[in-house]
């Protein structure tokens, strides 16, 4: 399992942060705490993945925003709130949107539908990614070290159990969300 994490970990962190981010990035931080991955590399990949994902979703929103949002009523209900926030504090909204649960993908699509300038989004999206990635990965790193101190000698077993439990919980959550729609 150690080789699998070390071999595939960075790719998983990139894909996870490109699409949604927090749970995978926390696990990347835990893996860094255990020495399977390098913490600075995990953060750098998360910055890149989070930035590129938001940029892609922004351009999807810019081109197809109204049509995409109409297909997801739960997201459409949040659109006026996000648009009002953007009109009032566009810089702060772009930076902080990645921290709002449930708006990580929808947020950039809504921002794109609001016709904010692409250069403006890119600049403040990058600033947001620079804040978000080390913070979330750091939470995982600290949690991993605390878990290591707490459990002690069961190091190899606990990382496996923890990752399986978290991935199982995330998969279970996605199944429940999928069934709601």
PDB file of C-alpha atoms in Angstrom:
ATOM      1  CA  UNK A   1       0.000   0.000   0.000  1.00  0.00           C
ATOM      2  CA  UNK A   2       2.921   2.336   0.707  1.00  0.00           C
ATOM      3  CA  UNK A   3       4.109   2.065  -2.887  1.00  0.00           C
ATOM      4  CA  UNK A   4       0.625   2.687  -4.267  1.00  0.00           C
ATOM      5  CA  UNK A   5       0.213   5.866  -2.211  1.00  0.00           C
ATOM      6  CA  UNK A   6       3.692   7.099  -3.101  1.00  0.00           C
ATOM      7  CA  UNK A   7       3.247   6.221  -6.767  1.00  0.00           C
ATOM      8  CA  UNK A   8      -0.307   7.468  -7.386  1.00  0.00           C
ATOM      9  CA  UNK A   9      -0.709  10.001  -4.591  1.00  0.00           C
ATOM     10  CA  UNK A  10       0.264  13.124  -6.498  1.00  0.00           C
ATOM     11  CA  UNK A  11      -2.003  12.277  -9.421  1.00  0.00           C
ATOM     12  CA  UNK A  12      -4.910  11.653  -7.064  1.00  0.00           C
ATOM     13  CA  UNK A  13      -4.261  14.984  -5.339  1.00  0.00           C
ATOM     14  CA  UNK A  14      -4.273  16.767  -8.713  1.00  0.00           C
ATOM     15  CA  UNK A  15      -7.492  15.148  -9.946  1.00  0.00           C
ATOM     16  CA  UNK A  16      -9.177  15.554  -6.564  1.00  0.00           C
ATOM     17  CA  UNK A  17      -8.330  19.233  -6.262  1.00  0.00           C
ATOM     18  CA  UNK A  18      -9.220  19.843  -9.898  1.00  0.00           C
ATOM     19  CA  UNK A  19     -12.725  18.498  -9.314  1.00  0.00           C
ATOM     20  CA  UNK A  20     -13.609  19.294  -5.714  1.00  0.00           C
ATOM     21  CA  UNK A  21     -10.686  19.106  -3.401  1.00  0.00           C
ATOM     22  CA  UNK A  22     -11.034  19.199   0.337  1.00  0.00           C
ATOM     23  CA  UNK A  23     -11.275  15.518   1.276  1.00  0.00           C
ATOM     24  CA  UNK A  24      -8.566  14.415  -1.146  1.00  0.00           C
ATOM     25  CA  UNK A  25      -6.308  17.299  -0.140  1.00  0.00           C
ATOM     26  CA  UNK A  26      -6.716  16.475   3.545  1.00  0.00           C
ATOM     27  CA  UNK A  27      -5.744  12.881   2.737  1.00  0.00           C
ATOM     28  CA  UNK A  28      -2.754  14.208   0.781  1.00  0.00           C
ATOM     29  CA  UNK A  29      -1.726  16.105   3.906  1.00  0.00           C
ATOM     30  CA  UNK A  30      -2.102  12.951   5.993  1.00  0.00           C
ATOM     31  CA  UNK A  31       0.025  11.017   3.489  1.00  0.00           C
ATOM     32  CA  UNK A  32       2.659  13.768   3.699  1.00  0.00           C
ATOM     33  CA  UNK A  33       2.638  13.541   7.494  1.00  0.00           C
ATOM     34  CA  UNK A  34       3.425   9.841   7.174  1.00  0.00           C
ATOM     35  CA  UNK A  35       6.212  10.471   4.683  1.00  0.00           C
ATOM     36  CA  UNK A  36       4.513   8.915   1.662  1.00  0.00           C
ATOM     37  CA  UNK A  37       4.303  12.256  -0.142  1.00  0.00           C
ATOM     38  CA  UNK A  38       6.163  15.540   0.103  1.00  0.00           C
ATOM     39  CA  UNK A  39       4.087  18.259   1.762  1.00  0.00           C
ATOM     40  CA  UNK A  40       5.413  21.112  -0.440  1.00  0.00           C
ATOM     41  CA  UNK A  41       4.732  19.043  -3.578  1.00  0.00           C
ATOM     42  CA  UNK A  42       1.202  18.191  -2.361  1.00  0.00           C
ATOM     43  CA  UNK A  43       0.531  21.902  -1.793  1.00  0.00           C
ATOM     44  CA  UNK A  44       1.984  22.900  -5.182  1.00  0.00           C
ATOM     45  CA  UNK A  45      -0.082  20.270  -6.999  1.00  0.00           C
ATOM     46  CA  UNK A  46      -3.201  21.312  -5.084  1.00  0.00           C
ATOM     47  CA  UNK A  47      -2.654  24.952  -6.027  1.00  0.00           C
ATOM     48  CA  UNK A  48      -2.309  23.976  -9.664  1.00  0.00           C
ATOM     49  CA  UNK A  49      -5.257  21.547  -9.633  1.00  0.00           C
ATOM     50  CA  UNK A  50      -7.577  23.906  -7.759  1.00  0.00           C
ATOM     51  CA  UNK A  51      -6.644  26.858  -9.953  1.00  0.00           C
ATOM     52  CA  UNK A  52      -7.041  24.985 -13.242  1.00  0.00           C
ATOM     53  CA  UNK A  53     -10.307  23.376 -12.167  1.00  0.00           C
ATOM     54  CA  UNK A  54     -11.833  26.710 -11.233  1.00  0.00           C
ATOM     55  CA  UNK A  55     -10.612  28.256 -14.471  1.00  0.00           C
ATOM     56  CA  UNK A  56     -12.215  25.452 -16.496  1.00  0.00           C
ATOM     57  CA  UNK A  57     -15.513  25.750 -14.636  1.00  0.00           C
ATOM     58  CA  UNK A  58     -15.403  29.536 -15.063  1.00  0.00           C
ATOM     59  CA  UNK A  59     -15.128  29.193 -18.839  1.00  0.00           C
ATOM     60  CA  UNK A  60     -17.903  26.570 -18.836  1.00  0.00           C
ATOM     61  CA  UNK A  61     -20.039  29.097 -16.958  1.00  0.00           C
ATOM     62  CA  UNK A  62     -19.044  31.872 -19.319  1.00  0.00           C
ATOM     63  CA  UNK A  63     -20.069  29.851 -22.362  1.00  0.00           C
ATOM     64  CA  UNK A  64     -22.908  27.635 -21.073  1.00  0.00           C
ATOM     65  CA  UNK A  65     -23.700  29.089 -17.631  1.00  0.00           C
ATOM     66  CA  UNK A  66     -27.451  29.553 -17.860  1.00  0.00           C
ATOM     67  CA  UNK A  67     -28.019  26.171 -19.523  1.00  0.00           C
ATOM     68  CA  UNK A  68     -25.787  24.314 -17.054  1.00  0.00           C
ATOM     69  CA  UNK A  69     -27.305  26.002 -14.010  1.00  0.00           C
ATOM     70  CA  UNK A  70     -30.857  25.326 -15.215  1.00  0.00           C
ATOM     71  CA  UNK A  71     -30.118  21.573 -15.119  1.00  0.00           C
ATOM     72  CA  UNK A  72     -29.302  21.682 -11.386  1.00  0.00           C
ATOM     73  CA  UNK A  73     -32.165  23.223  -9.389  1.00  0.00           C
ATOM     74  CA  UNK A  74     -30.325  22.956  -6.057  1.00  0.00           C
ATOM     75  CA  UNK A  75     -27.475  25.011  -7.486  1.00  0.00           C
ATOM     76  CA  UNK A  76     -29.809  27.399  -9.311  1.00  0.00           C
ATOM     77  CA  UNK A  77     -31.390  28.273  -5.981  1.00  0.00           C
ATOM     78  CA  UNK A  78     -28.000  29.553  -4.757  1.00  0.00           C
ATOM     79  CA  UNK A  79     -27.238  31.592  -7.897  1.00  0.00           C
ATOM     80  CA  UNK A  80     -28.894  34.874  -6.836  1.00  0.00           C
ATOM     81  CA  UNK A  81     -26.999  34.829  -3.540  1.00  0.00           C
ATOM     82  CA  UNK A  82     -23.657  34.254  -5.273  1.00  0.00           C
ATOM     83  CA  UNK A  83     -24.418  36.889  -7.924  1.00  0.00           C
ATOM     84  CA  UNK A  84     -25.283  39.450  -5.245  1.00  0.00           C
ATOM     85  CA  UNK A  85     -22.076  38.613  -3.433  1.00  0.00           C
ATOM     86  CA  UNK A  86     -20.113  39.003  -6.677  1.00  0.00           C
ATOM     87  CA  UNK A  87     -21.635  42.370  -7.483  1.00  0.00           C
ATOM     88  CA  UNK A  88     -20.802  43.697  -4.044  1.00  0.00           C
ATOM     89  CA  UNK A  89     -17.414  42.114  -3.320  1.00  0.00           C
ATOM     90  CA  UNK A  90     -16.129  40.444  -6.480  1.00  0.00           C
ATOM     91  CA  UNK A  91     -12.502  40.155  -5.342  1.00  0.00           C
ATOM     92  CA  UNK A  92     -13.359  38.668  -1.966  1.00  0.00           C
ATOM     93  CA  UNK A  93     -16.006  36.399  -3.495  1.00  0.00           C
ATOM     94  CA  UNK A  94     -13.584  34.949  -6.043  1.00  0.00           C
ATOM     95  CA  UNK A  95     -10.967  34.303  -3.358  1.00  0.00           C
ATOM     96  CA  UNK A  96     -13.347  32.816  -0.810  1.00  0.00           C
ATOM     97  CA  UNK A  97     -15.719  30.850  -3.075  1.00  0.00           C
ATOM     98  CA  UNK A  98     -13.503  27.763  -2.839  1.00  0.00           C
ATOM     99  CA  UNK A  99     -14.033  27.709   0.931  1.00  0.00           C
ATOM    100  CA  UNK A 100     -17.846  27.593   0.694  1.00  0.00           C
ATOM    101  CA  UNK A 101     -19.181  24.069   0.909  1.00  0.00           C
ATOM    102  CA  UNK A 102     -21.245  23.068  -2.086  1.00  0.00           C
ATOM    103  CA  UNK A 103     -20.077  25.950  -4.268  1.00  0.00           C
ATOM    104  CA  UNK A 104     -16.599  24.759  -5.226  1.00  0.00           C
ATOM    105  CA  UNK A 105     -17.664  23.741  -8.746  1.00  0.00           C
ATOM    106  CA  UNK A 106     -20.887  25.740  -9.004  1.00  0.00           C
ATOM    107  CA  UNK A 107     -19.214  28.945  -7.813  1.00  0.00           C
ATOM    108  CA  UNK A 108     -16.867  29.365 -10.788  1.00  0.00           C
ATOM    109  CA  UNK A 109     -19.710  28.447 -13.158  1.00  0.00           C
ATOM    110  CA  UNK A 110     -21.881  31.163 -11.606  1.00  0.00           C
ATOM    111  CA  UNK A 111     -18.970  33.611 -11.695  1.00  0.00           C
ATOM    112  CA  UNK A 112     -18.535  32.829 -15.377  1.00  0.00           C
ATOM    113  CA  UNK A 113     -22.222  33.455 -16.014  1.00  0.00           C
ATOM    114  CA  UNK A 114     -21.841  36.900 -14.362  1.00  0.00           C
ATOM    115  CA  UNK A 115     -19.337  37.964 -17.036  1.00  0.00           C
ATOM    116  CA  UNK A 116     -16.490  38.884 -14.700  1.00  0.00           C
ATOM    117  CA  UNK A 117     -13.306  39.578 -16.687  1.00  0.00           C
ATOM    118  CA  UNK A 118     -11.220  36.406 -17.215  1.00  0.00           C
ATOM    119  CA  UNK A 119      -7.939  38.073 -16.151  1.00  0.00           C
ATOM    120  CA  UNK A 120      -9.595  39.291 -12.944  1.00  0.00           C
ATOM    121  CA  UNK A 121     -10.864  35.832 -12.116  1.00  0.00           C
ATOM    122  CA  UNK A 122      -7.491  34.246 -12.877  1.00  0.00           C
ATOM    123  CA  UNK A 123      -5.603  36.633 -10.604  1.00  0.00           C
ATOM    124  CA  UNK A 124      -7.906  36.335  -7.610  1.00  0.00           C
ATOM    125  CA  UNK A 125      -8.549  32.638  -8.180  1.00  0.00           C
ATOM    126  CA  UNK A 126      -4.797  32.073  -7.973  1.00  0.00           C
ATOM    127  CA  UNK A 127      -4.605  34.081  -4.744  1.00  0.00           C
ATOM    128  CA  UNK A 128      -7.453  31.970  -3.344  1.00  0.00           C
ATOM    129  CA  UNK A 129      -5.657  28.763  -4.349  1.00  0.00           C
ATOM    130  CA  UNK A 130      -2.464  30.008  -2.663  1.00  0.00           C
ATOM    131  CA  UNK A 131      -4.397  30.424   0.593  1.00  0.00           C
ATOM    132  CA  UNK A 132      -6.615  27.342   0.329  1.00  0.00           C
ATOM    133  CA  UNK A 133      -4.102  24.623  -0.596  1.00  0.00           C
ATOM    134  CA  UNK A 134      -1.614  24.979   2.278  1.00  0.00           C
ATOM    135  CA  UNK A 135      -4.423  25.547   4.763  1.00  0.00           C
ATOM    136  CA  UNK A 136      -6.404  22.414   3.860  1.00  0.00           C
ATOM    137  CA  UNK A 137      -3.308  20.243   3.308  1.00  0.00           C
ATOM    138  CA  UNK A 138      -1.940  21.552   6.603  1.00  0.00           C
ATOM    139  CA  UNK A 139      -5.080  20.407   8.406  1.00  0.00           C
ATOM    140  CA  UNK A 140      -4.498  16.910   7.025  1.00  0.00           C
ATOM    141  CA  UNK A 141      -0.808  17.049   7.910  1.00  0.00           C
ATOM    142  CA  UNK A 142      -1.486  18.087  11.508  1.00  0.00           C
ATOM    143  CA  UNK A 143      -4.271  15.502  11.814  1.00  0.00           C
ATOM    144  CA  UNK A 144      -1.932  12.827  10.454  1.00  0.00           C
ATOM    145  CA  UNK A 145       0.777  13.714  12.933  1.00  0.00           C
ATOM    146  CA  UNK A 146      -1.710  13.786  15.803  1.00  0.00           C
ATOM    147  CA  UNK A 147      -3.053  10.409  14.738  1.00  0.00           C
ATOM    148  CA  UNK A 148       0.490   9.058  14.526  1.00  0.00           C
ATOM    149  CA  UNK A 149       1.236  10.237  18.038  1.00  0.00           C
ATOM    150  CA  UNK A 150      -2.014   8.834  19.313  1.00  0.00           C
ATOM    151  CA  UNK A 151      -1.894   5.388  17.767  1.00  0.00           C
ATOM    152  CA  UNK A 152       1.873   4.996  17.709  1.00  0.00           C
ATOM    153  CA  UNK A 153       3.025   1.614  16.479  1.00  0.00           C
ATOM    154  CA  UNK A 154       0.084   0.807  14.241  1.00  0.00           C
ATOM    155  CA  UNK A 155       1.359   3.285  11.677  1.00  0.00           C
ATOM    156  CA  UNK A 156       0.966   1.255   8.513  1.00  0.00           C
ATOM    157  CA  UNK A 157      -2.373  -0.190   9.461  1.00  0.00           C
ATOM    158  CA  UNK A 158      -3.896   3.079  10.636  1.00  0.00           C
ATOM    159  CA  UNK A 159      -3.100   5.026   7.465  1.00  0.00           C
ATOM    160  CA  UNK A 160      -4.748   2.304   5.418  1.00  0.00           C
ATOM    161  CA  UNK A 161      -7.791   2.152   7.687  1.00  0.00           C
ATOM    162  CA  UNK A 162      -8.059   5.947   7.796  1.00  0.00           C
ATOM    163  CA  UNK A 163      -7.841   6.330   4.029  1.00  0.00           C
ATOM    164  CA  UNK A 164     -10.326   3.526   3.400  1.00  0.00           C
ATOM    165  CA  UNK A 165     -12.726   5.004   5.974  1.00  0.00           C
ATOM    166  CA  UNK A 166     -12.508   8.530   4.561  1.00  0.00           C
ATOM    167  CA  UNK A 167     -12.787   7.360   0.959  1.00  0.00           C
ATOM    168  CA  UNK A 168     -15.719   5.153   1.937  1.00  0.00           C
ATOM    169  CA  UNK A 169     -17.434   8.083   3.654  1.00  0.00           C
ATOM    170  CA  UNK A 170     -16.860  10.322   0.626  1.00  0.00           C
ATOM    171  CA  UNK A 171     -18.176   7.622  -1.728  1.00  0.00           C
ATOM    172  CA  UNK A 172     -21.197   7.089   0.512  1.00  0.00           C
ATOM    173  CA  UNK A 173     -21.889  10.850   0.517  1.00  0.00           C
ATOM    174  CA  UNK A 174     -21.665  10.977  -3.306  1.00  0.00           C
ATOM    175  CA  UNK A 175     -24.094   8.037  -3.604  1.00  0.00           C
ATOM    176  CA  UNK A 176     -26.591   9.783  -1.311  1.00  0.00           C
ATOM    177  CA  UNK A 177     -26.243  13.049  -3.224  1.00  0.00           C
ATOM    178  CA  UNK A 178     -26.620  11.212  -6.539  1.00  0.00           C
ATOM    179  CA  UNK A 179     -29.849   9.560  -5.368  1.00  0.00           C
ATOM    180  CA  UNK A 180     -31.313  12.896  -4.238  1.00  0.00           C
ATOM    181  CA  UNK A 181     -31.181  14.240  -7.788  1.00  0.00           C
TER     182      UNK A 181
END
